Coordinates of N, CA and C in Angstrom, one line a residue:
M18 N -14.2 -81.4 108.6 CA -14.4 -80.6 107.4 C -13.4 -81.0 106.3
E19 N -13.9 -81.3 105.2 CA -13.0 -81.7 104.1 C -12.7 -80.6 103.2
Q20 N -11.4 -80.6 102.7 CA -11.0 -79.5 101.8 C -10.7 -80.2 100.5
H21 N -11.1 -79.6 99.4 CA -10.9 -80.1 98.0 C -10.0 -79.2 97.3
A22 N -9.2 -79.8 96.4 CA -8.3 -79.0 95.6 C -8.9 -79.1 94.2
T23 N -8.9 -78.0 93.5 CA -9.4 -77.9 92.1 C -8.3 -77.4 91.2
I24 N -8.1 -78.1 90.1 CA -7.1 -77.7 89.2 C -7.8 -76.8 88.1
A25 N -7.4 -75.6 88.1 CA -8.0 -74.6 87.2 C -7.6 -74.8 85.7
E26 N -6.3 -75.0 85.5 CA -5.8 -75.1 84.2 C -4.5 -75.9 84.2
A27 N -4.2 -76.6 83.1 CA -3.0 -77.4 83.0 C -2.0 -76.6 82.2
S28 N -0.8 -76.5 82.7 CA 0.2 -75.8 81.9 C 1.4 -76.7 81.6
F29 N 1.9 -76.6 80.5 CA 3.1 -77.4 80.1 C 4.3 -76.5 79.8
I30 N 5.4 -76.9 80.3 CA 6.6 -76.1 80.0 C 7.3 -76.6 78.8
E31 N 7.5 -75.7 77.8 CA 8.2 -76.2 76.6 C 9.6 -75.6 76.7
D32 N 10.5 -76.5 76.3 CA 11.9 -76.0 76.3 C 12.5 -76.5 74.9
A33 N 13.0 -75.6 74.2 CA 13.5 -75.9 72.8 C 14.8 -76.7 72.9
N34 N 15.5 -76.6 74.1 CA 16.8 -77.2 74.2 C 16.7 -78.7 74.7
L35 N 15.5 -79.2 74.9 CA 15.4 -80.6 75.4 C 15.9 -81.5 74.2
K36 N 16.7 -82.5 74.6 CA 17.1 -83.4 73.5 C 16.3 -84.7 73.6
S37 N 16.2 -85.4 72.5 CA 15.4 -86.6 72.4 C 16.0 -87.7 73.3
A38 N 15.2 -88.4 74.0 CA 15.7 -89.5 74.9 C 16.3 -90.6 74.1
S39 N 16.0 -90.7 72.8 CA 16.5 -91.8 72.0 C 17.9 -91.6 71.5
R40 N 18.4 -90.4 71.6 CA 19.7 -90.1 71.2 C 20.7 -90.4 72.3
P41 N 21.7 -91.3 72.0 CA 22.7 -91.6 73.0 C 23.6 -90.4 73.3
R42 N 23.9 -90.3 74.6 CA 24.8 -89.3 75.1 C 25.9 -89.9 75.9
G43 N 27.0 -89.1 76.1 CA 28.0 -89.6 77.0 C 28.9 -90.6 76.4
R44 N 29.6 -91.4 77.3 CA 30.5 -92.4 76.8 C 29.7 -93.6 76.3
P45 N 30.2 -94.3 75.3 CA 29.6 -95.5 74.8 C 29.7 -96.6 75.9
I46 N 28.7 -97.4 76.0 CA 28.6 -98.5 77.0 C 29.8 -99.4 77.0
H47 N 30.3 -99.7 75.8 CA 31.4 -100.7 75.7 C 32.7 -100.1 76.4
R48 N 32.9 -98.8 76.4 CA 34.0 -98.2 77.0 C 33.9 -98.3 78.5
M49 N 32.7 -98.2 79.0 CA 32.5 -98.3 80.5 C 32.8 -99.8 80.9
L50 N 32.3 -100.7 80.1 CA 32.5 -102.1 80.4 C 34.0 -102.5 80.3
V51 N 34.7 -102.0 79.4 CA 36.1 -102.2 79.3 C 36.8 -101.7 80.6
S52 N 36.4 -100.6 81.2 CA 36.9 -100.1 82.4 C 36.7 -101.1 83.5
F53 N 35.5 -101.7 83.6 CA 35.3 -102.7 84.6 C 36.2 -103.9 84.5
S54 N 36.3 -104.4 83.2 CA 37.2 -105.5 83.0 C 38.6 -105.2 83.4
F55 N 39.1 -104.0 83.1 CA 40.5 -103.6 83.5 C 40.6 -103.6 85.0
A56 N 39.6 -103.1 85.7 CA 39.6 -103.1 87.2 C 39.7 -104.6 87.7
Y57 N 38.9 -105.5 87.1 CA 39.0 -106.8 87.6 C 40.3 -107.5 87.3
F58 N 40.9 -107.2 86.2 CA 42.2 -107.8 85.9 C 43.3 -107.2 86.8
A59 N 43.2 -105.9 87.1 CA 44.2 -105.3 88.0 C 44.0 -105.8 89.4
A60 N 42.8 -106.0 89.8 CA 42.6 -106.6 91.1 C 43.1 -108.1 91.2
A61 N 43.0 -108.8 90.1 CA 43.6 -110.2 90.0 C 45.1 -110.1 90.2
L62 N 45.7 -109.1 89.6 CA 47.2 -108.9 89.8 C 47.5 -108.7 91.3
A63 N 46.7 -107.8 91.9 CA 46.9 -107.5 93.3 C 46.7 -108.8 94.2
T64 N 45.7 -109.6 93.9 CA 45.5 -110.8 94.7 C 46.6 -111.9 94.4
D65 N 47.1 -111.9 93.1 CA 48.3 -112.7 92.8 C 49.5 -112.3 93.6
L66 N 49.7 -111.0 93.7 CA 50.9 -110.6 94.5 C 50.7 -110.9 96.0
A67 N 49.4 -110.8 96.5 CA 49.2 -111.2 97.8 C 49.4 -112.7 98.0
Y68 N 49.0 -113.5 97.1 CA 49.3 -115.0 97.1 C 50.7 -115.3 97.1
W69 N 51.5 -114.5 96.3 CA 52.9 -114.7 96.3 C 53.6 -114.5 97.7
Q70 N 53.1 -113.5 98.4 CA 53.6 -113.1 99.7 C 53.1 -114.0 100.8
M71 N 51.8 -114.4 100.7 CA 51.1 -115.2 101.7 C 50.4 -116.3 101.0
P72 N 51.0 -117.5 100.9 CA 50.4 -118.6 100.1 C 49.2 -119.2 100.8
D73 N 48.2 -118.4 100.9 CA 46.9 -118.8 101.4 C 46.0 -119.1 100.2
V74 N 45.3 -120.2 100.1 CA 44.5 -120.5 98.9 C 43.4 -119.5 98.7
M75 N 43.0 -118.8 99.7 CA 42.0 -117.8 99.5 C 42.4 -116.8 98.4
W76 N 43.6 -116.3 98.4 CA 44.1 -115.4 97.4 C 44.0 -115.9 96.0
E77 N 44.4 -117.2 95.9 CA 44.3 -117.8 94.6 C 42.9 -117.9 94.1
R78 N 42.0 -118.3 95.0 CA 40.6 -118.3 94.6 C 40.0 -116.9 94.2
F79 N 40.4 -115.9 95.0 CA 40.1 -114.5 94.6 C 40.5 -114.2 93.2
S80 N 41.8 -114.6 92.9 CA 42.4 -114.3 91.6 C 41.5 -114.9 90.4
I81 N 41.2 -116.2 90.6 CA 40.5 -116.9 89.5 C 39.1 -116.3 89.3
W82 N 38.5 -115.9 90.4 CA 37.1 -115.3 90.3 C 37.2 -113.9 89.7
L83 N 38.2 -113.1 90.0 CA 38.4 -111.8 89.4 C 38.7 -111.9 87.9
I84 N 39.6 -112.9 87.6 CA 39.9 -113.1 86.1 C 38.6 -113.5 85.4
A85 N 37.9 -114.4 86.0 CA 36.6 -114.8 85.3 C 35.6 -113.7 85.1
A86 N 35.5 -112.8 86.2 CA 34.6 -111.6 86.1 C 35.2 -110.7 85.0
G87 N 36.5 -110.5 84.9 CA 37.1 -109.6 83.9 C 36.8 -110.2 82.5
L88 N 36.8 -111.5 82.3 CA 36.5 -112.1 81.0 C 35.1 -111.9 80.7
I89 N 34.2 -112.1 81.7 CA 32.8 -111.9 81.4 C 32.5 -110.5 81.0
M90 N 33.1 -109.5 81.7 CA 32.9 -108.1 81.3 C 33.5 -107.8 80.0
A91 N 34.6 -108.5 79.6 CA 35.2 -108.3 78.3 C 34.3 -108.8 77.2
G92 N 33.6 -109.9 77.5 CA 32.6 -110.5 76.5 C 31.4 -109.5 76.4
L93 N 31.0 -108.9 77.5 CA 29.9 -108.0 77.4 C 30.3 -106.7 76.7
A94 N 31.6 -106.3 76.9 CA 32.1 -105.1 76.2 C 32.2 -105.3 74.7
T95 N 32.6 -106.5 74.3 CA 32.6 -106.9 72.9 C 31.2 -106.9 72.3
I96 N 30.3 -107.4 73.0 CA 28.9 -107.4 72.5 C 28.4 -106.0 72.3
A97 N 28.6 -105.1 73.4 CA 28.2 -103.7 73.3 C 28.9 -103.0 72.2
Y98 N 30.2 -103.3 71.9 CA 30.9 -102.6 70.9 C 30.3 -102.9 69.5
V99 N 30.0 -104.2 69.3 CA 29.3 -104.6 68.1 C 28.0 -103.9 67.9
I100 N 27.2 -103.8 68.9 CA 25.9 -103.2 68.9 C 26.1 -101.7 68.6
D101 N 27.1 -101.0 69.2 CA 27.3 -99.6 68.9 C 27.8 -99.4 67.5
L102 N 28.6 -100.4 67.0 CA 29.1 -100.3 65.6 C 28.0 -100.4 64.6
V103 N 27.1 -101.5 64.8 CA 26.0 -101.7 63.9 C 25.0 -100.6 64.0
G104 N 24.8 -100.1 65.2 CA 23.7 -99.1 65.4 C 24.2 -97.7 64.9
G105 N 25.4 -97.6 64.4 CA 25.8 -96.3 63.8 C 26.3 -95.3 64.8
R106 N 26.5 -95.8 66.0 CA 27.1 -94.8 67.1 C 28.5 -94.5 66.7
R107 N 28.9 -93.3 67.0 CA 30.2 -92.8 66.7 C 31.2 -93.5 67.6
I108 N 32.1 -94.2 67.0 CA 33.2 -94.9 67.7 C 34.4 -94.0 67.6
D109 N 35.2 -94.0 68.7 CA 36.5 -93.3 68.7 C 37.4 -93.8 67.6
R110 N 37.9 -92.9 66.8 CA 38.9 -93.3 65.7 C 40.3 -92.9 66.2
P111 N 41.2 -93.7 65.8 CA 41.2 -95.0 65.2 C 40.9 -96.1 66.2
A112 N 40.1 -97.0 65.8 CA 39.6 -98.0 66.8 C 40.5 -99.3 66.7
W113 N 41.2 -99.5 65.6 CA 41.9 -100.7 65.5 C 43.0 -101.0 66.5
P114 N 43.8 -100.0 66.9 CA 44.8 -100.2 67.9 C 44.3 -100.7 69.2
R115 N 43.1 -100.0 69.6 CA 42.5 -100.4 70.8 C 41.9 -101.8 70.8
A116 N 41.3 -102.1 69.7 CA 40.7 -103.5 69.5 C 41.7 -104.6 69.5
I117 N 42.8 -104.3 68.8 CA 43.9 -105.3 68.8 C 44.6 -105.5 70.2
G118 N 44.8 -104.4 70.9 CA 45.4 -104.5 72.2 C 44.5 -105.2 73.2
Y119 N 43.2 -104.9 73.1 CA 42.2 -105.5 74.0 C 42.1 -107.0 73.7
A120 N 42.1 -107.3 72.4 CA 42.1 -108.8 72.1 C 43.3 -109.5 72.6
I121 N 44.4 -108.9 72.5 CA 45.6 -109.6 73.1 C 45.5 -109.8 74.6
A122 N 45.1 -108.7 75.3 CA 44.9 -108.8 76.7 C 43.9 -109.9 77.1
V123 N 42.8 -110.0 76.4 CA 41.7 -111.0 76.7 C 42.3 -112.4 76.4
L124 N 43.0 -112.6 75.4 CA 43.6 -113.9 75.2 C 44.6 -114.3 76.3
L125 N 45.4 -113.3 76.7 CA 46.3 -113.5 77.8 C 45.6 -113.9 79.1
A126 N 44.5 -113.2 79.3 CA 43.7 -113.4 80.5 C 43.0 -114.8 80.5
L127 N 42.6 -115.2 79.3 CA 42.0 -116.5 79.1 C 43.0 -117.6 79.4
T128 N 44.2 -117.4 78.9 CA 45.3 -118.3 79.2 C 45.6 -118.3 80.7
N129 N 45.6 -117.1 81.3 CA 45.8 -117.0 82.8 C 44.7 -117.8 83.6
A130 N 43.5 -117.7 83.1 CA 42.4 -118.5 83.8 C 42.7 -120.0 83.8
F131 N 43.2 -120.5 82.6 CA 43.6 -121.9 82.6 C 44.7 -122.2 83.5
V132 N 45.7 -121.3 83.6 CA 46.9 -121.5 84.4 C 46.4 -121.5 85.9
H133 N 45.5 -120.6 86.2 CA 45.0 -120.5 87.6 C 44.2 -121.7 88.0
S134 N 43.6 -122.4 87.0 CA 42.7 -123.6 87.4 C 43.5 -124.8 87.8
R135 N 44.9 -124.8 87.7 CA 45.6 -125.9 88.2 C 45.7 -125.8 89.7
D136 N 46.1 -126.9 90.3 CA 46.3 -126.9 91.8 C 47.7 -126.5 92.2
G137 N 47.7 -126.0 93.4 CA 49.0 -125.7 94.0 C 49.6 -124.4 93.8
Y138 N 50.7 -124.1 94.5 CA 51.4 -122.9 94.5 C 51.9 -122.5 93.1
T139 N 52.3 -123.5 92.3 CA 52.9 -123.3 91.0 C 51.8 -122.8 90.0
A140 N 50.5 -122.9 90.3 CA 49.5 -122.5 89.4 C 49.5 -120.9 89.3
V141 N 50.0 -120.3 90.4 CA 50.0 -118.8 90.4 C 51.4 -118.3 90.3
V142 N 52.3 -118.9 91.0 CA 53.7 -118.4 91.1 C 54.6 -119.3 90.3
P143 N 55.3 -118.9 89.3 CA 55.5 -117.5 88.7 C 54.6 -117.3 87.5
T144 N 54.0 -118.3 86.9 CA 53.4 -118.1 85.6 C 52.1 -117.3 85.7
G145 N 51.2 -117.6 86.6 CA 50.0 -116.8 86.8 C 50.2 -115.4 87.1
L146 N 51.2 -115.2 88.0 CA 51.6 -113.8 88.4 C 52.1 -113.0 87.2
M147 N 53.0 -113.6 86.4 CA 53.5 -113.0 85.2 C 52.4 -112.7 84.2
L148 N 51.5 -113.6 84.0 CA 50.4 -113.4 83.0 C 49.5 -112.3 83.5
S149 N 49.2 -112.2 84.8 CA 48.4 -111.1 85.3 C 49.0 -109.8 85.1
A150 N 50.3 -109.7 85.4 CA 51.1 -108.4 85.2 C 51.1 -108.1 83.7
L151 N 51.3 -109.1 82.8 CA 51.3 -108.8 81.4 C 50.0 -108.3 80.9
V152 N 48.9 -108.8 81.4 CA 47.5 -108.4 81.0 C 47.4 -106.9 81.3
V153 N 47.7 -106.5 82.6 CA 47.6 -105.1 83.0 C 48.5 -104.2 82.2
V154 N 49.8 -104.7 81.9 CA 50.7 -103.9 81.1 C 50.2 -103.7 79.7
V155 N 49.6 -104.7 79.1 CA 49.1 -104.6 77.8 C 47.9 -103.6 77.7
L156 N 47.0 -103.7 78.7 CA 45.9 -102.8 78.7 C 46.3 -101.4 78.9
V157 N 47.3 -101.1 79.8 CA 47.7 -99.8 80.0 C 48.4 -99.2 78.8
L158 N 49.3 -100.0 78.2 CA 49.9 -99.6 76.9 C 48.9 -99.3 75.8
T159 N 47.9 -100.2 75.7 CA 46.9 -100.0 74.7 C 46.2 -98.7 74.9
A160 N 45.8 -98.4 76.2 CA 45.1 -97.1 76.5 C 46.0 -95.9 76.1
L161 N 47.3 -96.0 76.5 CA 48.2 -94.9 76.2 C 48.4 -94.7 74.6
I162 N 48.6 -95.8 73.9 CA 48.7 -95.7 72.5 C 47.4 -95.2 71.8
A163 N 46.3 -95.7 72.3 CA 45.0 -95.2 71.7 C 44.8 -93.8 72.0
R164 N 45.2 -93.3 73.1 CA 45.0 -91.9 73.5 C 45.9 -91.0 72.6
A165 N 47.2 -91.4 72.4 CA 48.1 -90.7 71.6 C 47.7 -90.7 70.1
L166 N 47.2 -91.8 69.6 CA 46.7 -91.8 68.2 C 45.4 -91.0 68.1
K167 N 44.6 -91.0 69.1 CA 43.3 -90.2 69.0 C 43.7 -88.7 69.0
S168 N 44.6 -88.3 69.8 CA 44.9 -86.8 69.8 C 45.7 -86.5 68.5
R169 N 46.5 -87.4 68.0 CA 47.1 -87.2 66.7 C 46.1 -87.1 65.6
H170 N 45.1 -88.0 65.6 CA 44.1 -88.0 64.6 C 43.2 -86.8 64.7
R171 N 42.9 -86.3 65.9 CA 42.1 -85.1 66.1 C 42.7 -83.9 65.5
F172 N 44.1 -83.8 65.6 CA 44.8 -82.6 65.1 C 45.2 -82.8 63.6
G173 N 44.8 -83.9 63.0 CA 45.1 -84.1 61.6 C 46.6 -84.3 61.3
V174 N 47.3 -84.8 62.2 CA 48.8 -85.1 62.0 C 48.9 -86.4 61.3

């Protein structure tokens, strides 16, 4: 015996609080991508430290791959930032300190990638290790300065 279902009427739920799907919400995509590049650069520092303690070529290879991944994410973050800027999306103000600090960190990371591409222990220790630490320090200082300026800007000081 077959049973059939019949739809008597269609009802639609309307909610005045629904937001348009075209309006962006949450954090801008470039800020998320910057977080990923920071994580890659910090992991490269950790693998450089491991290589300093245990000179196994595996750690040096991990470092160069992590630096390369961080640079790729930095490039994607830059593209996303330009798209957000051109698209009229609200960018955190002031943006210049964050952009300058991030550019310095990316240039240091690029230099670090070239240093890591050399052969041998001296490719990482001490120059590569110092560059990896400097990249992380620059990014942390940039984030702290940007946060301080943002709160200062927000309160109109």
